[in-house]
Amino acid sequence: MRPPDDLSSLKHLPLVLGAAGAFVVPAMWAFVLDKPALMLMAPITGLVFLGSGLHLKYRARYSPREALWAAVLALLFFGSLLVVATTALAWRAHRPDLQPLALGLAALMFVGGMATGFVAERRRLRVIDPATGLPAPLVPLLDLKRHRILPLPSPPPPRAATVAALTAVALNVPLLLQIGGWEANDVVWLAMPALAATVTMVLASGFGPALARALALLDIERRAGRPLVTSRLEELQAMRRGFRLSRWLSRANDTP
């Protein structure tokens, strides 16, 4: 787990995440749950995402342990994206009896995407650096003297470009098809599989490997006997002192 490149984006993060949890996530379950269940779900997921945003804004040190919570948020948000991608197809086919199968397929894609990335990264982390005894891919990211995690490099261009291309397909092709005369409901057959493919790739290329690195860093923490935190901690703390409510919510005055 790493802080955003632009730390000022943390200012509005709680509201953005809270809105996503209260409105976007429940909306993605609309083909499965009835209205009372959605009304119950909305405040729960809203509070979970709002609380996560407040923690990231005021208290997070972007440690490996906090990265495990990011995996939970990924389950809630990206899992919901997969749910809407599969259940929308059952709805379009007028087959409500297929909704359990659609949910199972969404779960399979989530687990498969995460597992693919996780296993691939664990294989990379088995290569040990002889000088430090640590996983070789993590050595450039660690400053063990200060117990800091250095910023993770950006994803290689081909991977990022592939994800961007799939996202563009998912968002723009349905619009083009409607302009060409397709009915909106017919576009579901193309839009939802494209969305599911994009989300699965994001899980395999981003969240699965991140989970593997977080577990490896937790093991290094245990061996070092001291928690690892982001190398940008002082910068974060200085910014947090200017946030409203920082007096009560922030630990910006704590020693690193």
Short mmCIF file of C-alpha atoms in Angstrom, two decimals:
data_model
loop_
_atom_site.label_atom_id
_atom_site.label_comp_id
_atom_site.label_asym_id
_atom_site.label_seq_id
_atom_site.Cartn_x
_atom_site.Cartn_y
_atom_site.Cartn_z
CA MET A 1 0.00 0.00 0.00
CA ARG A 2 1.42 3.35 -1.03
CA PRO A 3 0.24 6.93 -0.56
CA PRO A 4 -1.04 8.74 -3.66
CA ASP A 5 1.58 10.54 -5.73
CA ASP A 6 -0.39 13.76 -5.20
CA LEU A 7 -0.87 13.89 -1.43
CA SER A 8 -3.29 16.80 -1.73
CA SER A 9 -5.83 14.32 -3.17
CA LEU A 10 -6.22 12.98 0.37
CA LYS A 11 -8.18 16.12 1.28
CA HIS A 12 -11.43 14.93 -0.32
CA LEU A 13 -10.76 11.18 -0.15
CA PRO A 14 -13.20 10.41 2.71
CA LEU A 15 -16.12 12.02 0.87
CA VAL A 16 -15.23 10.28 -2.40
CA LEU A 17 -14.92 6.87 -0.77
CA GLY A 18 -17.99 7.43 1.38
CA ALA A 19 -20.09 8.29 -1.68
CA ALA A 20 -18.75 5.24 -3.52
CA GLY A 21 -19.65 3.00 -0.61
CA ALA A 22 -23.10 4.49 -0.05
CA PHE A 23 -24.27 4.77 -3.66
CA VAL A 24 -22.02 3.03 -6.19
CA VAL A 25 -21.43 -0.30 -4.43
CA PRO A 26 -25.12 -0.93 -3.54
CA ALA A 27 -26.16 0.04 -7.07
CA MET A 28 -23.98 -2.77 -8.43
CA TRP A 29 -26.05 -5.29 -6.48
CA ALA A 30 -29.38 -4.02 -7.84
CA PHE A 31 -29.93 -7.10 -10.04
CA VAL A 32 -29.56 -9.44 -7.04
CA LEU A 33 -30.95 -7.73 -3.94
CA ASP A 34 -34.39 -6.28 -3.39
CA LYS A 35 -34.90 -2.66 -2.38
CA PRO A 36 -35.04 -3.18 1.44
CA ALA A 37 -31.76 -5.12 1.32
CA LEU A 38 -30.13 -2.37 -0.76
CA MET A 39 -31.38 0.27 1.67
CA LEU A 40 -29.79 -1.69 4.52
CA MET A 41 -26.57 -2.27 2.59
CA ALA A 42 -26.01 1.37 1.59
CA PRO A 43 -25.30 2.86 5.05
CA ILE A 44 -23.11 -0.10 6.02
CA THR A 45 -20.86 0.04 2.98
CA GLY A 46 -20.96 3.84 3.11
CA LEU A 47 -19.63 3.85 6.67
CA VAL A 48 -16.97 1.24 5.85
CA PHE A 49 -15.65 3.28 2.92
CA LEU A 50 -15.99 6.59 4.78
CA GLY A 51 -14.08 5.18 7.75
CA SER A 52 -11.38 3.88 5.42
CA GLY A 53 -11.10 7.29 3.77
CA LEU A 54 -10.79 9.03 7.15
CA HIS A 55 -8.08 6.61 8.21
CA LEU A 56 -6.14 7.12 4.98
CA LYS A 57 -6.46 10.90 5.28
CA TYR A 58 -5.62 11.33 8.96
CA ARG A 59 -3.88 8.28 10.39
CA ALA A 60 -2.52 5.83 7.82
CA ARG A 61 1.21 5.19 7.72
CA TYR A 62 0.81 3.05 4.61
CA SER A 63 2.27 0.02 6.28
CA PRO A 64 2.07 -3.61 5.09
CA ARG A 65 -0.64 -4.32 7.65
CA GLU A 66 -2.79 -1.53 6.23
CA ALA A 67 -2.30 -3.04 2.77
CA LEU A 68 -4.26 -6.07 3.98
CA TRP A 69 -7.25 -3.78 4.62
CA ALA A 70 -6.87 -2.49 1.06
CA ALA A 71 -7.49 -6.08 -0.07
CA VAL A 72 -10.81 -6.01 1.82
CA LEU A 73 -11.82 -2.79 0.06
CA ALA A 74 -10.82 -4.37 -3.25
CA LEU A 75 -13.13 -7.28 -2.45
CA LEU A 76 -16.03 -4.94 -1.74
CA PHE A 77 -15.57 -2.64 -4.74
CA PHE A 78 -14.09 -4.79 -7.49
CA GLY A 79 -16.07 -7.80 -6.35
CA SER A 80 -19.21 -5.69 -6.75
CA LEU A 81 -18.10 -4.69 -10.24
CA LEU A 82 -17.84 -8.37 -11.15
CA VAL A 83 -21.26 -9.01 -9.59
CA VAL A 84 -22.95 -6.40 -11.76
CA ALA A 85 -21.09 -7.67 -14.84
CA THR A 86 -22.42 -11.22 -14.40
CA THR A 87 -25.86 -10.62 -12.91
CA ALA A 88 -26.69 -8.05 -15.59
CA LEU A 89 -26.37 -10.82 -18.17
CA ALA A 90 -28.78 -13.06 -16.26
CA TRP A 91 -31.19 -10.12 -16.03
CA ARG A 92 -30.89 -9.42 -19.75
CA ALA A 93 -31.60 -13.08 -20.52
CA HIS A 94 -34.75 -12.88 -18.34
CA ARG A 95 -33.39 -15.81 -16.30
CA PRO A 96 -33.54 -14.92 -12.59
CA ASP A 97 -32.86 -18.58 -11.85
CA LEU A 98 -29.33 -18.01 -13.21
CA GLN A 99 -28.47 -15.36 -10.62
CA PRO A 100 -26.81 -17.85 -8.19
CA LEU A 101 -24.68 -19.09 -11.08
CA ALA A 102 -23.83 -15.50 -11.99
CA LEU A 103 -22.74 -14.78 -8.40
CA GLY A 104 -20.62 -17.91 -8.41
CA LEU A 105 -18.99 -16.83 -11.65
CA ALA A 106 -18.24 -13.39 -10.18
CA ALA A 107 -16.64 -15.01 -7.13
CA LEU A 108 -14.61 -17.34 -9.36
CA MET A 109 -13.29 -14.42 -11.44
CA PHE A 110 -12.39 -12.44 -8.31
CA VAL A 111 -10.56 -15.34 -6.68
CA GLY A 112 -8.96 -16.34 -9.98
CA GLY A 113 -7.72 -12.82 -10.72
CA MET A 114 -6.34 -12.30 -7.23
CA ALA A 115 -4.79 -15.76 -7.09
CA THR A 116 -3.12 -15.43 -10.50
CA GLY A 117 -1.39 -12.21 -9.52
CA PHE A 118 -0.61 -13.45 -6.02
CA VAL A 119 1.01 -16.70 -7.16
CA ALA A 120 3.03 -14.98 -9.88
CA GLU A 121 4.37 -12.40 -7.42
CA ARG A 122 5.15 -15.02 -4.77
CA ARG A 123 7.21 -16.84 -7.39
CA ARG A 124 9.17 -13.63 -8.01
CA LEU A 125 9.66 -13.09 -4.29
CA ARG A 126 11.30 -16.51 -3.89
CA VAL A 127 14.46 -15.06 -5.45
CA ILE A 128 16.62 -14.07 -2.47
CA ASP A 129 19.20 -11.30 -2.54
CA PRO A 130 22.45 -12.85 -1.22
CA ALA A 131 23.67 -9.61 0.37
CA THR A 132 20.59 -8.96 2.52
CA GLY A 133 18.79 -12.30 2.69
CA LEU A 134 15.60 -10.55 1.60
CA PRO A 135 13.41 -11.16 -1.47
CA ALA A 136 15.33 -9.54 -4.31
CA PRO A 137 12.34 -7.61 -5.79
CA LEU A 138 11.78 -5.90 -2.42
CA VAL A 139 15.36 -4.79 -1.77
CA PRO A 140 15.08 -1.56 -3.86
CA LEU A 141 11.88 -0.69 -1.97
CA LEU A 142 13.28 -0.94 1.55
CA ASP A 143 15.34 1.34 3.76
CA LEU A 144 15.82 -1.00 6.72
CA LYS A 145 18.00 1.44 8.65
CA ARG A 146 15.05 3.82 8.91
CA HIS A 147 12.38 1.09 8.62
CA ARG A 148 10.85 2.80 5.64
CA ILE A 149 9.18 1.57 2.44
CA LEU A 150 10.29 3.52 -0.60
CA PRO A 151 7.76 4.42 -3.33
CA LEU A 152 6.90 1.54 -5.63
CA PRO A 153 7.75 2.27 -9.27
CA SER A 154 4.86 2.82 -11.66
CA PRO A 155 3.59 -0.24 -13.57
CA PRO A 156 5.41 -0.95 -16.81
CA PRO A 157 3.80 0.82 -19.80
CA PRO A 158 2.52 -2.32 -21.59
CA ARG A 159 0.51 -3.44 -18.57
CA ALA A 160 -0.93 0.00 -17.90
CA ALA A 161 -1.71 0.46 -21.58
CA THR A 162 -3.53 -2.86 -21.75
CA VAL A 163 -5.72 -2.02 -18.77
CA ALA A 164 -6.44 1.43 -20.22
CA ALA A 165 -7.36 -0.07 -23.58
CA LEU A 166 -9.76 -2.58 -22.03
CA THR A 167 -11.35 0.18 -19.96
CA ALA A 168 -11.81 2.29 -23.08
CA VAL A 169 -13.47 -0.64 -24.82
CA ALA A 170 -15.82 -1.25 -21.89
CA LEU A 171 -16.87 2.39 -21.77
CA ASN A 172 -16.92 3.48 -25.40
CA VAL A 173 -17.84 0.52 -27.58
CA PRO A 174 -21.39 0.26 -26.11
CA LEU A 175 -21.95 3.93 -26.91
CA LEU A 176 -20.75 3.44 -30.48
CA LEU A 177 -23.00 0.42 -30.91
CA GLN A 178 -26.03 2.36 -29.72
CA ILE A 179 -25.19 5.11 -32.21
CA GLY A 180 -25.06 2.39 -34.86
CA GLY A 181 -28.59 1.25 -34.05
CA TRP A 182 -28.21 -1.35 -31.31
CA GLU A 183 -30.73 -1.34 -28.49
CA ALA A 184 -29.40 -0.35 -25.08
CA ASN A 185 -30.29 -3.71 -23.57
CA ASP A 186 -28.45 -5.55 -26.35
CA VAL A 187 -25.25 -3.65 -25.55
CA VAL A 188 -25.18 -5.41 -22.17
CA TRP A 189 -23.97 -8.57 -23.93
CA LEU A 190 -20.76 -6.80 -24.94
CA ALA A 191 -20.30 -4.21 -22.19
CA MET A 192 -20.54 -6.56 -19.23
CA PRO A 193 -18.01 -9.19 -20.43
CA ALA A 194 -15.61 -6.35 -21.30
CA LEU A 195 -16.07 -4.91 -17.81
CA ALA A 196 -15.50 -8.32 -16.20
CA ALA A 197 -12.31 -8.85 -18.25
CA THR A 198 -10.99 -5.41 -17.28
CA VAL A 199 -11.65 -5.92 -13.58
CA THR A 200 -10.09 -9.39 -13.59
CA MET A 201 -6.97 -8.00 -15.25
CA VAL A 202 -6.73 -5.20 -12.70
CA LEU A 203 -6.94 -7.76 -9.88
CA ALA A 204 -4.31 -10.00 -11.50
CA SER A 205 -1.90 -7.19 -12.34
CA GLY A 206 -2.38 -4.96 -9.31
CA PHE A 207 -4.13 -6.23 -6.19
CA GLY A 208 -2.95 -9.85 -6.28
CA PRO A 209 0.75 -8.92 -6.48
CA ALA A 210 0.24 -6.16 -3.90
CA LEU A 211 -1.18 -8.69 -1.44
CA ALA A 212 1.82 -10.98 -1.95
CA ARG A 213 4.23 -8.09 -1.34
CA ALA A 214 2.33 -7.02 1.78
CA LEU A 215 2.62 -10.49 3.30
CA ALA A 216 6.34 -10.61 2.46
CA LEU A 217 6.84 -7.20 4.07
CA LEU A 218 4.97 -8.34 7.19
CA ASP A 219 7.45 -11.21 7.49
CA ILE A 220 10.32 -8.72 7.20
CA GLU A 221 8.66 -6.61 9.91
CA ARG A 222 8.56 -9.57 12.26
CA ARG A 223 12.23 -10.31 11.62
CA ALA A 224 13.22 -6.66 12.11
CA GLY A 225 11.07 -6.29 15.24
CA ARG A 226 9.79 -2.88 14.15
CA PRO A 227 6.98 -1.80 11.80
CA LEU A 228 7.69 -0.54 8.30
CA VAL A 229 6.06 2.72 7.18
CA THR A 230 6.11 4.83 4.05
CA SER A 231 9.20 6.92 3.40
CA ARG A 232 6.87 9.90 2.85
CA LEU A 233 5.63 9.82 6.45
CA GLU A 234 7.08 13.21 7.43
CA GLU A 235 5.54 14.80 4.34
CA LEU A 236 2.21 13.21 5.20
CA GLN A 237 2.33 14.40 8.78
CA ALA A 238 3.16 17.96 7.76
CA MET A 239 0.19 18.04 5.39
CA ARG A 240 -2.19 16.52 7.94
CA ARG A 241 -1.55 19.30 10.39
CA GLY A 242 -3.36 21.63 7.99
CA PHE A 243 -6.46 19.44 7.62
CA ARG A 244 -9.63 20.27 9.48
CA LEU A 245 -10.32 17.93 12.41
CA SER A 246 -6.64 16.96 12.47
CA ARG A 247 -6.48 17.95 16.14
CA TRP A 248 -8.85 15.11 17.00
CA LEU A 249 -8.37 12.58 14.21
CA SER A 250 -4.75 12.86 13.15
CA ARG A 251 -1.62 11.45 14.71
CA ALA A 252 0.49 13.94 12.79
CA ASN A 253 2.26 14.95 15.98
CA ASP A 254 3.34 11.41 16.77
CA THR A 255 6.97 10.56 16.37
CA PRO A 256 7.67 8.45 13.27
#
